[in-house]
Structure formats: structure tokens, C-alpha cells
Tab-separated table of C-alpha atoms in Angstrom:
chain	number	residue	atom	x	y	z
A	1	MET	CA	111.040	130.142	129.920
A	2	SER	CA	107.827	129.961	131.921
A	3	PRO	CA	107.351	126.647	134.105
A	4	PHE	CA	104.288	125.861	131.867
A	5	LEU	CA	106.241	126.089	128.583
A	6	ARG	CA	109.046	124.010	130.116
A	7	LEU	CA	106.732	121.424	131.114
A	8	VAL	CA	105.044	121.296	127.679
A	9	LEU	CA	108.437	121.003	126.128
A	10	PHE	CA	109.657	118.429	128.382
A	11	SER	CA	106.848	116.268	127.750
A	12	SER	CA	106.556	116.440	123.957
A	13	PHE	CA	110.227	117.043	122.716
A	14	ALA	CA	112.545	114.530	123.939
A	15	VAL	CA	112.796	111.892	121.275
A	16	THR	CA	112.898	108.108	122.217
A	17	LEU	CA	114.635	105.611	119.940
A	18	ALA	CA	112.460	104.022	117.410
A	19	ALA	CA	114.639	100.813	117.524
A	20	GLN	CA	115.087	99.328	114.079
A	21	SER	CA	111.608	100.732	112.951
A	22	GLY	CA	112.914	101.915	109.557
A	23	GLU	CA	112.367	105.533	110.293
A	24	GLY	CA	114.886	108.337	110.388
A	25	VAL	CA	118.638	107.951	109.571
A	26	VAL	CA	120.544	104.682	110.106
A	27	SER	CA	124.068	105.205	111.206
A	28	VAL	CA	127.158	103.440	110.358
A	29	GLU	CA	127.124	101.944	113.760
A	30	GLU	CA	123.702	100.559	113.349
A	31	LEU	CA	124.645	98.882	110.105
A	32	ARG	CA	127.673	97.282	111.758
A	33	ASN	CA	125.765	96.253	114.739
A	34	PRO	CA	122.134	95.627	114.011
A	35	LEU	CA	119.664	95.255	116.575
A	36	THR	CA	118.158	91.726	116.306
A	37	GLY	CA	116.955	88.929	118.289
A	38	LYS	CA	116.856	88.896	122.019
A	39	SER	CA	118.633	92.401	122.176
A	40	LEU	CA	115.760	93.903	119.813
A	41	ARG	CA	113.168	92.266	121.833
A	42	THR	CA	114.557	93.854	125.154
A	43	ILE	CA	114.692	97.213	123.863
A	44	LEU	CA	111.119	97.046	122.223
A	45	THR	CA	109.741	95.682	125.427
A	46	ALA	CA	111.258	98.240	127.629
A	47	GLN	CA	109.865	100.998	125.209
A	48	GLU	CA	106.526	99.545	125.234
A	49	HIS	CA	106.477	99.536	129.098
A	50	LEU	CA	107.559	103.149	129.298
A	51	ARG	CA	104.913	104.079	126.858
A	52	SER	CA	102.296	102.277	128.692
A	53	GLY	CA	103.068	104.110	131.764
A	54	GLN	CA	105.172	101.340	133.605
A	55	HIS	CA	108.082	103.623	133.832
A	56	ASP	CA	110.067	101.897	136.593
A	57	ARG	CA	109.813	98.630	134.971
A	58	GLY	CA	110.904	99.984	131.579
A	59	MET	CA	113.842	101.754	133.062
A	60	GLN	CA	114.881	98.564	134.877
A	61	GLU	CA	114.973	96.645	131.698
A	62	LEU	CA	116.962	99.249	130.055
A	63	ARG	CA	119.545	99.141	132.786
A	64	ASP	CA	119.577	95.349	132.613
A	65	ALA	CA	120.165	95.751	128.911
A	66	MET	CA	123.402	97.769	129.531
A	67	SER	CA	125.232	94.318	130.100
A	68	ASP	CA	124.432	93.340	126.497
A	69	PRO	CA	127.054	94.845	124.184
A	70	VAL	CA	124.629	94.942	121.116
A	71	ALA	CA	121.690	96.514	123.151
A	72	MET	CA	123.621	98.795	125.317
A	73	PRO	CA	124.123	101.892	122.769
A	74	TYR	CA	120.412	101.607	122.307
A	75	ALA	CA	119.562	101.280	126.015
A	76	ILE	CA	121.592	104.278	126.893
A	77	THR	CA	120.087	106.398	124.088
A	78	VAL	CA	116.568	105.814	125.340
A	79	MET	CA	117.548	106.175	129.159
A	80	GLY	CA	119.333	109.546	128.074
A	81	SER	CA	115.904	110.624	126.438
A	82	GLU	CA	113.833	109.434	129.416
A	83	HIS	CA	116.093	111.390	131.956
A	84	LEU	CA	115.841	114.478	129.883
A	85	LYS	CA	112.049	114.246	129.794
A	86	ALA	CA	112.016	113.766	133.483
A	87	GLY	CA	114.281	116.988	134.178
A	88	LEU	CA	117.379	114.977	135.412
A	89	LEU	CA	119.701	116.987	133.265
A	90	GLU	CA	123.036	115.955	134.581
A	91	THR	CA	122.162	112.367	134.329
A	92	ALA	CA	120.733	112.927	131.138
A	93	GLY	CA	123.663	114.822	129.782
A	94	ASP	CA	126.231	112.081	130.705
A	95	GLU	CA	123.976	109.504	128.828
A	96	LEU	CA	123.360	111.372	125.685
A	97	VAL	CA	127.003	112.178	125.361
A	98	GLN	CA	127.915	108.518	125.710
A	99	ALA	CA	125.035	107.612	123.310
A	100	ILE	CA	126.296	109.916	120.590
A	101	HIS	CA	129.738	108.366	120.980
A	102	LEU	CA	128.389	104.754	120.623
A	103	LEU	CA	125.352	105.286	118.224
A	104	PRO	CA	125.324	108.846	116.707
A	105	ARG	CA	121.736	109.511	115.709
A	106	PRO	CA	120.130	112.730	114.704
A	107	GLU	CA	117.512	112.419	117.607
A	108	THR	CA	120.350	112.094	120.217
A	109	TYR	CA	122.007	115.164	118.755
A	110	SER	CA	118.725	117.007	118.937
A	111	ASN	CA	118.151	115.872	122.586
A	112	LEU	CA	121.576	117.061	123.907
A	113	ALA	CA	121.069	120.333	121.937
A	114	TYR	CA	117.883	120.775	123.843
A	115	LEU	CA	119.480	120.099	127.296
A	116	PHE	CA	122.025	122.809	126.390
A	117	TYR	CA	119.244	125.005	125.736
A	118	LEU	CA	117.629	124.194	128.985
A	119	THR	CA	121.105	124.964	130.877
A	120	LYS	CA	121.695	128.157	128.531
A	121	GLN	CA	124.845	126.635	126.853
A	122	THR	CA	123.504	128.183	123.689
A	123	GLU	CA	126.678	127.797	121.359
A	124	ARG	CA	127.119	124.250	122.474
A	125	GLY	CA	123.565	123.671	121.731
A	126	LEU	CA	123.758	125.168	118.328
A	127	GLU	CA	126.784	123.085	117.498
A	128	GLN	CA	124.718	119.834	118.418
A	129	VAL	CA	121.675	120.878	116.453
A	130	ARG	CA	123.414	121.477	113.439
A	131	LYS	CA	125.040	118.174	113.537
A	132	ALA	CA	121.364	116.686	113.846
A	133	LEU	CA	120.104	119.057	110.887
A	134	GLN	CA	122.891	117.564	108.662
A	135	MET	CA	121.904	114.045	109.383
A	136	ASP	CA	118.002	114.292	109.044
A	137	GLY	CA	117.599	117.091	106.698
A	138	GLY	CA	115.519	119.225	109.020
A	139	GLN	CA	112.986	117.317	110.777
A	140	PRO	CA	110.424	119.347	112.846
A	141	LYS	CA	111.764	118.645	116.077
A	142	THR	CA	115.111	119.293	115.010
A	143	ARG	CA	113.987	122.701	113.724
A	144	LEU	CA	112.150	123.390	116.844
A	145	VAL	CA	115.133	123.223	118.942
A	146	LEU	CA	117.209	125.143	116.450
A	147	GLY	CA	114.701	127.911	116.452
A	148	MET	CA	114.765	128.036	120.362
A	149	LEU	CA	118.402	128.103	120.453
A	150	LEU	CA	118.656	130.904	117.963
A	151	LEU	CA	116.137	132.989	119.821
A	152	GLN	CA	118.232	132.406	123.106
A	153	GLN	CA	121.250	133.561	121.229
A	154	GLY	CA	119.353	136.734	120.112
A	155	ALA	CA	121.163	137.451	116.997
A	156	HIS	CA	119.145	135.585	114.450
A	157	ASP	CA	115.415	136.093	115.231
A	158	GLU	CA	114.262	135.906	111.709
A	159	GLU	CA	115.967	132.656	111.065
A	160	ALA	CA	114.607	131.361	114.193
A	161	LEU	CA	110.990	132.188	113.276
A	162	ARG	CA	111.268	130.647	109.990
A	163	HIS	CA	112.380	127.203	111.712
A	164	LEU	CA	109.734	127.597	114.380
A	165	ARG	CA	106.872	128.130	111.769
A	166	VAL	CA	107.945	124.955	109.764
A	167	ALA	CA	108.086	122.966	112.986
A	168	ALA	CA	104.800	124.056	114.230
A	169	GLU	CA	103.032	122.325	111.207
A	170	GLU	CA	104.024	119.022	112.979
A	171	VAL	CA	104.937	120.030	116.512
A	172	PRO	CA	102.255	121.941	118.381
A	173	SER	CA	104.495	123.121	121.140
A	174	ALA	CA	106.475	125.263	118.512
A	175	HIS	CA	103.279	127.539	118.586
A	176	LEU	CA	103.961	128.112	122.303
A	177	VAL	CA	107.533	129.139	121.786
A	178	LEU	CA	106.132	131.538	119.028
A	179	ALA	CA	103.577	132.858	121.140
A	180	ARG	CA	106.106	133.473	124.031
A	181	TYR	CA	108.391	135.362	121.605
A	182	TYR	CA	105.578	137.533	120.395
A	183	GLU	CA	104.556	138.334	124.055
A	184	LEU	CA	108.098	139.307	124.720
A	185	THR	CA	108.369	141.549	121.714
A	186	GLY	CA	104.903	143.260	122.318
A	187	LYS	CA	102.956	141.722	119.636
A	188	ALA	CA	99.958	140.553	121.651
A	189	PRO	CA	97.448	139.577	118.753
A	190	ASP	CA	100.209	137.473	117.172
A	191	ALA	CA	100.860	135.776	120.562
A	192	GLU	CA	97.194	135.035	120.881
A	193	LYS	CA	97.148	133.658	117.405
A	194	GLU	CA	99.662	131.206	118.267
A	195	ARG	CA	98.060	130.069	121.420
A	196	ARG	CA	94.838	129.412	119.694
A	197	ALA	CA	96.843	127.456	116.996
A	198	TYR	CA	98.446	125.252	119.690
A	199	ASN	CA	95.057	124.447	121.246
A	200	ILE	CA	93.664	123.513	117.834
A	201	THR	CA	96.568	121.473	116.591
A	202	SER	CA	96.935	119.563	120.067
A	203	MET	CA	93.326	118.676	119.851
A	204	SER	CA	94.019	117.370	116.269
A	205	PHE	CA	97.002	115.379	117.366
A	206	LEU	CA	94.774	113.888	120.096
A	207	GLU	CA	91.962	112.897	117.985
A	208	ALA	CA	94.308	111.393	115.431
A	209	LYS	CA	95.711	109.034	117.974
């Protein structure tokens, strides 16, 4: 994978926790230990600081939240995602494995699968992303990672392309994965088409924000 593509995927893929937002799949652990009150405010405040560019402050708040038994599973989930985006793969891997044990969510399985993609542990990645797929029914970013891993495996290209095309409808970076595939398989016109689609959809996403 080219350095440019890796940068795009790092910046756009890793999924941070939408704490108790009502989105996505709610696990049994979340129902047993709902994030409320001070614990909820701590996680939401940390996430807001991360989104606003106050990264060090947000990460320190997450580290402080590790002493709160209720907030801890959410904190380590977000920390794993942030370390994955930063390219700190060993640290991210440890945190994501622990997060899955404490608070199994499809986003966390997808992030761990993506980490295995980056470290070329393809079969382990496929195992994790299929768990995410079972939980979320095939969200675009889950399909993106599944498609990438299938291409890396090299035995199921058509299935990979199907997932990537679906993902590309909502995740612009999927177009770059498709473009790279077409380049490597000698289909330059298709590669250029995907690059143009990436530029168009990226601009549309920026305008919509």
C-alpha cells in the first residue's frame, strides 16, 4: 500500500466511539453497565476535545477515565481507535483486544481487523471483520475493511470488489482502494475513474459538513 493511501485510510477509517448516541449496535455489556452521569460526561468531553484538535487534552482525559470502572471500557475503546489512527499499532492492538473483551462493538472489531490488515495478518483480520459484519449487518466501513482484507488474501477478488463498491457509496477512501487494485491489474481507465470519483465524493462530504 502506498504511503498516500495509508495516510488517507488512517485519517478516515478508524472509528471512534459514539458513546450512548443511539447509533449502531448496543452490546449486552452496554445494557448492563450504561454510560451515564459523570462517566458519560467524561467520555463525551474527551471526544469533543479530540475532535476539536486538543488531542493531548482529550487523551489525558481518557487516561484519567481508566480509573472509573464504568467509563474504563469506553475510554480504552476510544484510545485504541486514536492510537490506530496515529499509526501506533502495537499500543492500539493491545487496547483494542482489551476493549473487545470488555465492550465488544462492531466498530472495535473493524478497527482490530484493519490493524491486522496493516500488519499483514490477513486471516486474523478476516476473522475479526466477519464478527463485525455479524453485529452491524454490513456497515460501509466494515465492508471497506473486509474488501481490503479479501484483496490482500488474493483469492476472492470479485467478492472484495463488491464490498468495496458498496462501501464507496459512503466512504470516499474506498475509491482509492479500488483505484489501486485497477492499477495493479492493468486497468488504467478504471483506476482513473475511481480517482475522479474519490475527488468528487470527498468534496461533497466536505461541503456537507
